[in-house]
XYZ file of C-alpha atoms in Angstrom:
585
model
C 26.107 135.350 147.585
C 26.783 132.982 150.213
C 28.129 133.660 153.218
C 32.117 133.595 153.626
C 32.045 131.828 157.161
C 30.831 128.942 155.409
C 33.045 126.090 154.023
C 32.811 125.941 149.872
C 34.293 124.087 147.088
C 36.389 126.996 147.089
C 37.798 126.037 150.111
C 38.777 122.667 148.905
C 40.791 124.353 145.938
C 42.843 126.929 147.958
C 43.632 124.541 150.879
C 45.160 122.427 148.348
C 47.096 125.568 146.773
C 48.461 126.391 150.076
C 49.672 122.962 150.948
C 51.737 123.180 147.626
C 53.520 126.208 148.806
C 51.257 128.597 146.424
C 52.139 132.248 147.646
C 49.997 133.869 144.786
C 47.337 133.566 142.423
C 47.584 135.252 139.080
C 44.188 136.185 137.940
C 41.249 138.221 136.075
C 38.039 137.920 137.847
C 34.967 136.195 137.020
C 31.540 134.486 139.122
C 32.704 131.499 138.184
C 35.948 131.390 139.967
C 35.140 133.713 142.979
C 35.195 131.181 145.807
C 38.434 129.810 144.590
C 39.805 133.564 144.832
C 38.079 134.403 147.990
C 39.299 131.292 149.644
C 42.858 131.904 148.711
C 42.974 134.916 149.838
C 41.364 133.994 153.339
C 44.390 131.526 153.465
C 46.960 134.117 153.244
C 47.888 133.464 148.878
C 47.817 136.787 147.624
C 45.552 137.198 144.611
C 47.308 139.434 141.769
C 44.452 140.503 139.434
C 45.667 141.472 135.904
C 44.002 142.947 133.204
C 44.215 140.460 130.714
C 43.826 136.815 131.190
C 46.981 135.904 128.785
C 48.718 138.142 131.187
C 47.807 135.545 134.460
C 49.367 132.925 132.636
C 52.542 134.518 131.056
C 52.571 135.471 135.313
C 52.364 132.297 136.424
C 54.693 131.042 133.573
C 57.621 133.469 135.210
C 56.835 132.365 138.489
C 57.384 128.628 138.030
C 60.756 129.113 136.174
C 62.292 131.491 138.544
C 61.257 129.674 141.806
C 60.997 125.498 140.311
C 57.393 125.349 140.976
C 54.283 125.486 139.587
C 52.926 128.462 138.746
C 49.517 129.411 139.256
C 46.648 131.182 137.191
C 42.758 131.072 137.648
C 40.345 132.555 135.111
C 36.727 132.481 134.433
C 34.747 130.601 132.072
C 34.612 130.445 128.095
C 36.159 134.191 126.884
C 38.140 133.541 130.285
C 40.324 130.379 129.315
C 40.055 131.227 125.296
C 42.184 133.954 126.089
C 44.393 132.234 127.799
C 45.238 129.981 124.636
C 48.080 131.683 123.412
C 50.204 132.027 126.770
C 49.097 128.176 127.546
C 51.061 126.991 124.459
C 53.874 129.499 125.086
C 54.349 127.492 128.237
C 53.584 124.179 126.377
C 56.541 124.773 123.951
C 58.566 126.138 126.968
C 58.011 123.044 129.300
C 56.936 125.344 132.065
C 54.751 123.819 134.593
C 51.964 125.942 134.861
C 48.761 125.254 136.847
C 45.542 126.769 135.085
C 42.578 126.784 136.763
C 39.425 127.506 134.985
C 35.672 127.966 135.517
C 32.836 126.271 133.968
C 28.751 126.625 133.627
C 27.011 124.835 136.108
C 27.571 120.890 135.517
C 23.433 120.693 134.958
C 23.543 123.328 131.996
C 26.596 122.298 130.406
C 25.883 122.414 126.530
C 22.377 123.970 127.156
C 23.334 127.368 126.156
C 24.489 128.576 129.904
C 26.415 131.604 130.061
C 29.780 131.512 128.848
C 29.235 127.739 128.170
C 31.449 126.155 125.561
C 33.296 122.503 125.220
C 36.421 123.618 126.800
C 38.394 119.964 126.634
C 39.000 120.139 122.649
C 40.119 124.299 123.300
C 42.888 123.721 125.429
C 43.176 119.857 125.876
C 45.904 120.357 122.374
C 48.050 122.861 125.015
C 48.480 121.054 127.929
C 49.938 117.803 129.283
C 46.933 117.029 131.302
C 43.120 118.298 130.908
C 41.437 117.501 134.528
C 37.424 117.728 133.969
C 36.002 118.030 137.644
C 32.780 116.302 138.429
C 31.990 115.991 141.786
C 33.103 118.161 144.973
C 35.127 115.727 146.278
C 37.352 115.814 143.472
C 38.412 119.455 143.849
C 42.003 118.924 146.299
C 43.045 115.708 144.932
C 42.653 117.061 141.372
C 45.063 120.051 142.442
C 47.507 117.319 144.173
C 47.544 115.719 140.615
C 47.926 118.875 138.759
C 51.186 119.753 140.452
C 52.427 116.460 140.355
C 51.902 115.944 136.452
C 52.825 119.451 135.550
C 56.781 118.299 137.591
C 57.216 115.357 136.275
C 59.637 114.095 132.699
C 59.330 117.563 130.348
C 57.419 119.711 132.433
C 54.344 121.516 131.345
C 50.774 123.221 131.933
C 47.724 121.335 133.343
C 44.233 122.693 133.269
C 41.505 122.140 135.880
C 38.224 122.509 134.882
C 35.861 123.665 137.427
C 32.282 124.217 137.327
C 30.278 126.785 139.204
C 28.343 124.696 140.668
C 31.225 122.756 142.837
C 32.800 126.087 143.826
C 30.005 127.315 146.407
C 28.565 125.981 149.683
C 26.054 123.136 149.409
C 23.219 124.493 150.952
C 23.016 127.201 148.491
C 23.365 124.749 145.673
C 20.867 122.354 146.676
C 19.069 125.752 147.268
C 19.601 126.845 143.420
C 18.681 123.377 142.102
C 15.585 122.853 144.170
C 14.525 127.039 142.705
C 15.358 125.216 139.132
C 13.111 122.382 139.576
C 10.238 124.443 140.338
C 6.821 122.884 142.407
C 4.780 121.796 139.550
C 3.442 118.941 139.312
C 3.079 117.533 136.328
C 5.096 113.791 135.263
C 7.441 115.914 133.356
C 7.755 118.234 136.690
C 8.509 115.435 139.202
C 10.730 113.419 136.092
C 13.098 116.999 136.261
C 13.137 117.225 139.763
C 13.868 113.211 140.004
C 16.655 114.434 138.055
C 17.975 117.102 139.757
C 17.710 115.468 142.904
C 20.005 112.481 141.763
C 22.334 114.648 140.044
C 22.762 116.868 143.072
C 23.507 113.881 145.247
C 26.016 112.690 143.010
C 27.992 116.379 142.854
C 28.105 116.036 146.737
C 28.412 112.364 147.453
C 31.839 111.885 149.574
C 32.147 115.639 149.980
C 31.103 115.076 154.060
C 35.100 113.291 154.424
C 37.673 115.898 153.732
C 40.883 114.799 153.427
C 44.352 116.672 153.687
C 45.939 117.549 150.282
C 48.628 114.829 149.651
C 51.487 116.650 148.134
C 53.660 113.840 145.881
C 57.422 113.780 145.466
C 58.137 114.120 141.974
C 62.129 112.573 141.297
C 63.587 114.466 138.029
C 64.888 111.641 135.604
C 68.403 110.731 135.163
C 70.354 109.839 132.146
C 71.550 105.858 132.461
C 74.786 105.599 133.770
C 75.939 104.044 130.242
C 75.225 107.230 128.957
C 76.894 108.878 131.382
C 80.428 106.654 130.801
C 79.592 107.323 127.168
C 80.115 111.076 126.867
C 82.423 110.965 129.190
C 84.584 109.382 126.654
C 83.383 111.201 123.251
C 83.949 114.654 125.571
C 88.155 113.395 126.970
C 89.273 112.311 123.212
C 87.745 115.787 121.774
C 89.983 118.485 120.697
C 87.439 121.447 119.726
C 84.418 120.028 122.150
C 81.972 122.613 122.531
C 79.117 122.849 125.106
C 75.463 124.359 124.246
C 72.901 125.264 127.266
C 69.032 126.158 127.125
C 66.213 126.996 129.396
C 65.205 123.016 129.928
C 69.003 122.484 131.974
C 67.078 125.237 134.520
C 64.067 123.503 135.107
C 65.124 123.002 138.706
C 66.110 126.381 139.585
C 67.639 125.614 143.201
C 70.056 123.771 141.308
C 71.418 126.616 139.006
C 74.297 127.460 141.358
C 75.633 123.784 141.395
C 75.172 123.567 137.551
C 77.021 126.500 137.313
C 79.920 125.216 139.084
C 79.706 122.013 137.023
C 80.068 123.635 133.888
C 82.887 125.731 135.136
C 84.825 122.263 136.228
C 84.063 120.813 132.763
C 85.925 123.515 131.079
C 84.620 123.216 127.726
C 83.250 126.009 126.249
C 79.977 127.239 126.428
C 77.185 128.760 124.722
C 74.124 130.082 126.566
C 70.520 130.055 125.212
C 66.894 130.989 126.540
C 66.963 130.826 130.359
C 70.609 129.237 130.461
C 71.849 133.340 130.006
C 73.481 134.426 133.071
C 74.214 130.936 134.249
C 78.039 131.697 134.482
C 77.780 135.551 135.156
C 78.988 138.336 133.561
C 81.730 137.794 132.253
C 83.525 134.010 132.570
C 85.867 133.026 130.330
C 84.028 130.096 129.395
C 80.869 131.279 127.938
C 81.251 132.740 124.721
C 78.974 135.240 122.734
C 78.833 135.411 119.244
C 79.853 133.214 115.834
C 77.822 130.157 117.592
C 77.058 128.940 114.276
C 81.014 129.092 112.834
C 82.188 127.442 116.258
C 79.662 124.623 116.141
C 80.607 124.124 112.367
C 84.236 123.585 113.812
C 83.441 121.772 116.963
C 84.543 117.901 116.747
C 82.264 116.706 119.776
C 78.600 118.655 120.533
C 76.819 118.740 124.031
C 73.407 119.849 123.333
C 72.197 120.584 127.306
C 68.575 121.085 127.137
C 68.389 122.506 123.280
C 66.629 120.336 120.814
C 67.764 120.662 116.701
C 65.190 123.156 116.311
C 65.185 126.592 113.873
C 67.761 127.919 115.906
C 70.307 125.229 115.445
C 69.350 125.420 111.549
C 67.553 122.043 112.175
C 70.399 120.318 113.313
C 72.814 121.798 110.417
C 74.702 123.812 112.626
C 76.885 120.944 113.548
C 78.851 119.508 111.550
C 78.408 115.669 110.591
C 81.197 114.141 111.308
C 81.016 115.599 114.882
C 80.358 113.316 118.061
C 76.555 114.847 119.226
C 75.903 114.540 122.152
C 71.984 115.018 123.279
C 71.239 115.526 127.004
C 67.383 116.375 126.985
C 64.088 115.596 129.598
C 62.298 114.864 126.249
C 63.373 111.740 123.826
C 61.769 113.429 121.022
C 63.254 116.340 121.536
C 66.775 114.936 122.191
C 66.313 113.550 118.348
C 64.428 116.241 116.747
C 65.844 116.333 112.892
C 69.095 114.999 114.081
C 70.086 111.397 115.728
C 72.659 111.938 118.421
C 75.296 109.814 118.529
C 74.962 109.727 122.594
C 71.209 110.470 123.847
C 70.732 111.128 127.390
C 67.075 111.060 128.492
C 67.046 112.939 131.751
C 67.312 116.018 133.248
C 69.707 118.064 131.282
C 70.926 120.083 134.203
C 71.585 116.842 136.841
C 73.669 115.331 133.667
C 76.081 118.122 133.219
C 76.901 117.866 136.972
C 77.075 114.301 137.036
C 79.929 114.748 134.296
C 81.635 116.857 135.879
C 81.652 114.884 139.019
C 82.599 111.821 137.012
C 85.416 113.476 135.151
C 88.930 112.213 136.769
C 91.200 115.169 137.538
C 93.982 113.821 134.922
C 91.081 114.385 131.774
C 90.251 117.598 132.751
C 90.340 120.044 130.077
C 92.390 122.739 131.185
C 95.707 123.424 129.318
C 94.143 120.535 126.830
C 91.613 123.026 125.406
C 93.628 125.915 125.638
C 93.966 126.812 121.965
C 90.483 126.322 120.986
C 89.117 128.626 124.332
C 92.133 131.271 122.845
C 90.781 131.091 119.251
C 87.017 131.568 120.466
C 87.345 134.071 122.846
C 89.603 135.953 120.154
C 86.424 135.611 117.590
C 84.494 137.288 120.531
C 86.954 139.985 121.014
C 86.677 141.184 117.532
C 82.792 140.866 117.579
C 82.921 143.050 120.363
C 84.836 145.649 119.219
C 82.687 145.455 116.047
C 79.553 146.496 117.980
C 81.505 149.037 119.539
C 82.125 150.635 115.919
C 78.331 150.116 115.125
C 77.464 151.652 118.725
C 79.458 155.103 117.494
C 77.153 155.758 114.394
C 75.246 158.636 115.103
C 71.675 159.871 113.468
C 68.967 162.023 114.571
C 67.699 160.003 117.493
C 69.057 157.289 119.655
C 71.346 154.196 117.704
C 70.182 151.191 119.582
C 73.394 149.379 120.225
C 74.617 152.919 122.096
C 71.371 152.276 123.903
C 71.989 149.148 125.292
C 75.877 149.803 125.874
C 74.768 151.994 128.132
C 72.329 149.971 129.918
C 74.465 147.304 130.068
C 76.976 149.629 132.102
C 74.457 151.130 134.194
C 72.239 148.097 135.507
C 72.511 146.843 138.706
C 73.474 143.581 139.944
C 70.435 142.302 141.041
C 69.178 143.348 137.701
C 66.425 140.683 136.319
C 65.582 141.396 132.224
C 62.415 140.369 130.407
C 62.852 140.179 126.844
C 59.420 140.904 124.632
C 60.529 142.478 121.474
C 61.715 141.253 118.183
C 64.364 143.325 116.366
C 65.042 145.406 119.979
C 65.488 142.403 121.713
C 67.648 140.334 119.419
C 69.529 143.194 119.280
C 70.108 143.362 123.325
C 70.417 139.658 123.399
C 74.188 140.527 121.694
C 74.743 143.455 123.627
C 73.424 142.855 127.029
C 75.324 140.433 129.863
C 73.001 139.110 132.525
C 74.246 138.920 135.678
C 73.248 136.182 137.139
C 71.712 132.758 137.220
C 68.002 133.028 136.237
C 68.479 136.911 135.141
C 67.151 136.527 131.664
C 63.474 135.273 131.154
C 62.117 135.223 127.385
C 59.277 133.613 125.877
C 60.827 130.515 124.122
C 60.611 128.092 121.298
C 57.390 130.049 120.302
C 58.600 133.367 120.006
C 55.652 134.897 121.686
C 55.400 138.960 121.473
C 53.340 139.943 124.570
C 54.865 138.147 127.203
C 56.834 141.252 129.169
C 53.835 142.596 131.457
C 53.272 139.197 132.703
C 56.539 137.622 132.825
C 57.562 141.159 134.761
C 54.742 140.299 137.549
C 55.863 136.884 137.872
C 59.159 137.789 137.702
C 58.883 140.517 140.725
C 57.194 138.227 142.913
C 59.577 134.955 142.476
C 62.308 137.362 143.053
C 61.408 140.263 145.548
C 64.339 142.661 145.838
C 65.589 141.978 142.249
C 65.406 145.032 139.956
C 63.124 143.950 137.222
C 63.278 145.725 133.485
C 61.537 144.825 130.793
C 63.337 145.278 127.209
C 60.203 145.912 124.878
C 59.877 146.640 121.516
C 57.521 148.942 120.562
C 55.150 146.586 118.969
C 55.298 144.426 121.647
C 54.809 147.513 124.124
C 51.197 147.558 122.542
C 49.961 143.833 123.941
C 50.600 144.911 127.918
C 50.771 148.751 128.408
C 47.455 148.125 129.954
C 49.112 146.500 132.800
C 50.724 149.601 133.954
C 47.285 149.610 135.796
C 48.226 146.369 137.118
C 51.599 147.158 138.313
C 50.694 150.740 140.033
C 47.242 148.998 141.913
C 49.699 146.424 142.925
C 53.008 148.572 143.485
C 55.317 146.409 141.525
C 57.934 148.886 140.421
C 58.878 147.427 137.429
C 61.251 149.349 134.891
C 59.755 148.979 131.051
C 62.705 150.384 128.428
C 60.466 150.413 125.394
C 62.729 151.111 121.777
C 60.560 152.853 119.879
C 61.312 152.958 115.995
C 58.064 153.520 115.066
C 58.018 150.265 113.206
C 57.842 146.377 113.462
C 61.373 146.607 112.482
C 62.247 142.716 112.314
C 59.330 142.386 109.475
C 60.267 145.207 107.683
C 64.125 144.432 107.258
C 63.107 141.553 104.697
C 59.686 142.262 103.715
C 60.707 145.498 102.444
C 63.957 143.874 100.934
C 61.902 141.011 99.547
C 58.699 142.393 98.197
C 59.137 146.239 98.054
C 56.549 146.608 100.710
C 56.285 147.825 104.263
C 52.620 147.121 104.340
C 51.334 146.467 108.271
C 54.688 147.107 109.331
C 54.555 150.892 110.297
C 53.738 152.132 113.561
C 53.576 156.042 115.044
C 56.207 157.312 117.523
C 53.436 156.869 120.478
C 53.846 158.559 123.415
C 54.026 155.529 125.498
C 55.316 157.266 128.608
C 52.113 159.664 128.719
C 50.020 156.187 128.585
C 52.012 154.813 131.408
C 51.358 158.087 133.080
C 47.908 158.497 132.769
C 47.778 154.967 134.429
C 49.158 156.402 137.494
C 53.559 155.058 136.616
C 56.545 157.096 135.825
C 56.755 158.364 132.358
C 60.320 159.242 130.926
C 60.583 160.403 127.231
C 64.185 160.157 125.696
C 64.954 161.263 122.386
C 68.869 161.393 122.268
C 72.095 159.640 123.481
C 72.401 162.307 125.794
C 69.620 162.104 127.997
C 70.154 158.619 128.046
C 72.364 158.338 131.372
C 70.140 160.596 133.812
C 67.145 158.751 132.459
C 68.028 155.623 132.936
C 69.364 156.465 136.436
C 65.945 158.722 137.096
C 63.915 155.274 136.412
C 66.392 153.032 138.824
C 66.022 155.611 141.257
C 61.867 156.251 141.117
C 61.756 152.090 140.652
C 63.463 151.600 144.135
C 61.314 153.904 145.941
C 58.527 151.580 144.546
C 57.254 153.397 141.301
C 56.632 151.591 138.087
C 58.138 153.404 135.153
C 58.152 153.401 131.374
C 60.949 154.907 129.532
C 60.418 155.221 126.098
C 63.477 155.787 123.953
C 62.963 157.027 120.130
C 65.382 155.008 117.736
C 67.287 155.445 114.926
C 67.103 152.910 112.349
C 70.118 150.359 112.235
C 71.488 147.726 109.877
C 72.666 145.670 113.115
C 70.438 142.936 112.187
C 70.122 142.137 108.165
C 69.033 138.612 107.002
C 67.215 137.789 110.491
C 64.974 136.061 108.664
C 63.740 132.917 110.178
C 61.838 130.117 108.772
């Protein structure tokens, strides 16, 4: 190995990190990628080492939409970045700018059968905005000054850098390598490969003798036209019923989630929050509204879509009714007109138009006493859904009803309390039940629906937002992609709080297949003892098994997760009819 006192491509990758305010490096080791790790580190950028590669990037995913920036993975070649496929097009689908970097074979042996050597463009080039191929060493910084700046700019997304090997470590032991790989013969075919190899060296390292500083680019978040603007602005004052829907994309610049906030409280049209948007008013505002989204958007006369394309979850756009005025504020024109054509499409940034409105909006058009009725008949709709849970929360059965569950987390979390949702029946079910606090409080995986995501989003989560108490709701089948990163989180002392429902089942597939086809084929699971697994990893295991011991666990695991210890509480379920028909197609 070479020595560390000597200046590497490495160097070139992490001084280029650093200038972009990188404070850590999500990663899973490999040769490939040492010097970028070992250089980071030298500069201060803590390197997080996971135990899955997918986990790096769900990690660096969390990071960049908590904090507004990039978030940063690096993984080793071939097996490395194939693993990674799966979190790279969670991020893809949830326009999070995320900043892979990955390791190659040496740029001699590429296709010659080198270790871990495969055609990585056509493997991830399909999940990312930009694929950056590195050739020569002078290419490293600049291509990292590009990365960021692509990954910011219109719908934000992941960008891979591809480097190999050979760029990563100090010249002298390169040329050293190559000259070894030539060998001293002397046959034509001898001096024709070293010929080679000579050229091919000077190429990798011509211009690597002027460093320059990393250049870090402004990227400007796009607007909506003013005509636009003027235009909703009128569809929104003549509405009666106008109705307001949010999603993650309105949070793509974080800093700003305070000042959206207050924007959407001056509009005073009612509100439904999606994805990353949950919290966004608090706990409890009058505005926001809960349940019967579907009914109320049936009934709405004017639509702002903020950041939420016509996707599944909007029934493709059938949701709303025709004859309504749609509004569609989105980064993404083909998102803004996915399966429906708004009447009003505003190509910007979803979260800088809703506070233009409301700065717009004269005082005399404010909605107020105007909207009064329709706020009075929603918030009555949400009343009665509430006090409907509260019914299902009192059925009782031999283990733990899930909606008690979460009724009683939801009066026992803090209020720096952070959740990571990575479940599917468990979750959906605290997504009804559960209030996050505030702005950026809720992280889930997206459009994709990714199971797997909690481990990683919890580590990104905890470093974006030191002091916050992070929990991860996870379902029990979902428990099974990251329990491994218990390991992670005790080497690492991230004291992370993992409720994991355990129904011994992958309850959301079971609730129709079973109804459908008369089946529960694949969908049966054991009542694991997760908690022992997180023990045996070094956490906090906690075992409930009835409503009763609920409280004093819960407040056991809040209590051992502020004095810094990771902890798994796993909570056996009883079976509920909370969610029938969830099917989605």
């Amino acid at each position: 190995m070479p020595s560390t006192s000597i200046r590497h491509g490495g160097d070139r990758v992490a001084e280029a990190l650093q200038a972009h305010g990188v404070r850590c490096v999500f990663t899973l080791c490999g040769g490939h990628i040492s010097p970028i790790l070992s250089a980071s580190k030298a500069r201060g950028i803590r390197i997080l080492d996971v135990r899955d590669e997918a986990t790096a990037v769900f990690a660096a995913d969390a990071t960049a939409r908590l904090s507004g920036l990039p978030g940063v993975a690096a993984v080793t070649a071939g097996p490395g970045i194939s693993n990674t496929i799966t979190a790279l097009k969670n991020a893809q689908l949830a326009q999070s700018p995320v900043i892979l970097i990955g390791g190659a074979a040496p740029t001699a042996l590429q296709g010659r059968g080198a270790l871990q050597d495969i055609d990585q463009r056509p493997l991830v080039a399909p999940h990312v905005k930009r694929f950056i191929k590195i050739q020569r060493v002078s290419e490293l910084g600049p291509a990292v000054d590009e990365a960021f700046a692509v990954a910011q700019a219109g719908v934000p997304g992941p960008v891979f850098i591809e480097c190999p090997v050979d760029l990563l470590y100090d010249e002298v032991s390169i040329r050293q390598w190559y000259a070894d790989a030539a060998g001293k013969g002397t046959s034509v075919a001898d001096r024709l490969l070293r010929f080679y190899l000579n050229r091919h060296v000077k190429k990798m390292f011509d211009g690597s003798a002027a460093v320059s500083a990393p250049q870090v680019r402004p990227v400007l978040p796009p607007r909506a036209p003013d005509g636009r603007l003027q235009a909703a602005l009128a569809a929104l004052a003549k509405a009666e019923r106008p109705l307001l829907v949010i999603g993650s994309q309105a949070l793509v610049l974080s800093k700003q989630a305070d000042h959206l906030a207050e924007a959407v409280a001056r509009l005073g049209i009612p509100v439904y929050l999606s994805g990353m948007a949950r919290g966004l008013l608090g706990r409890d505002h009058p505005l926001q509204m809960r349940h019967q989204r579907r009914q109320a958007l049936r009934e709405a006369d004017c639509v702002l879509l903020a950041g939420v394309p016509c996707d599944f979850r909007l029934d493709y756009g059938k949701h709303v009714r025709r004859s309504a005025t749609l509004i569609a504020a989105n980064r993404s024109a083909k998102d803004a007109r996915l399966n429906r054509k708004p009447d009003i499409a505003a190509i910007g940034d979803a979260g800088l138009f809703l506070q233009a409105l409301a700065q717009a909006q004269p005082a005399s058009t404010a909605a107020g006493s105007r909207l009064a009725a329709w706020v009075a008949q929603l918030r009555g709709r949400d009343a009665a859904r509430e006090l409907e849970i509260d019914q299902q929360a009192q059925a009782s059965g031999e283990f733990v009803n899930p909606i008690a569950l979460f009724r009683t987390l939801e009066n026992e979390l803090g209020d720096n309390a952070l959740l990571v949702a990575d479940g599917g029946d468990f979750v959906a079910t605290a997504s009804y039940v559960l209030h996050p606090r505030t702005p950026l409080s809720w992280l889930d995986p997206g459009a994709f629906g990714t199971l797997g995501v909690g481990a990683g989003f919890a580590l990104g989560a905890a470093l974006a937002r030191p002091g916050s108490e992070v929990w991860i709701i996870l379902g029990d089948g979902a428990c099974g992609y990251g329990l491994v990163e218990f390991d992670t989180f005790v080497r690492h002392g991230i004291p992370v709080i993992a409720l994991v429902g355990n129904d011994a089942g992958w309850t959301q597939i079971a609730r129709e297949q079973v109804k459908m086809l008369h089946d529960d084929v694949a969908t049966v699971l054991a009542r694991t003892d997760y908690h022992a697994v997180a023990a045996g990893f070094g956490a906090e295991g906690i075992v409930v098994k009835t409503l009763m011991e609920l409280p004093a666990a819960l407040a056991r695991a809040r209590a051992l997760a502020h004095s810094g210890k990771p902890v798994l509480v796993n909570v056996w379920l009883d079976k509920t009819e909370f969610r029938e028909g969830s099917l989605s197609m």
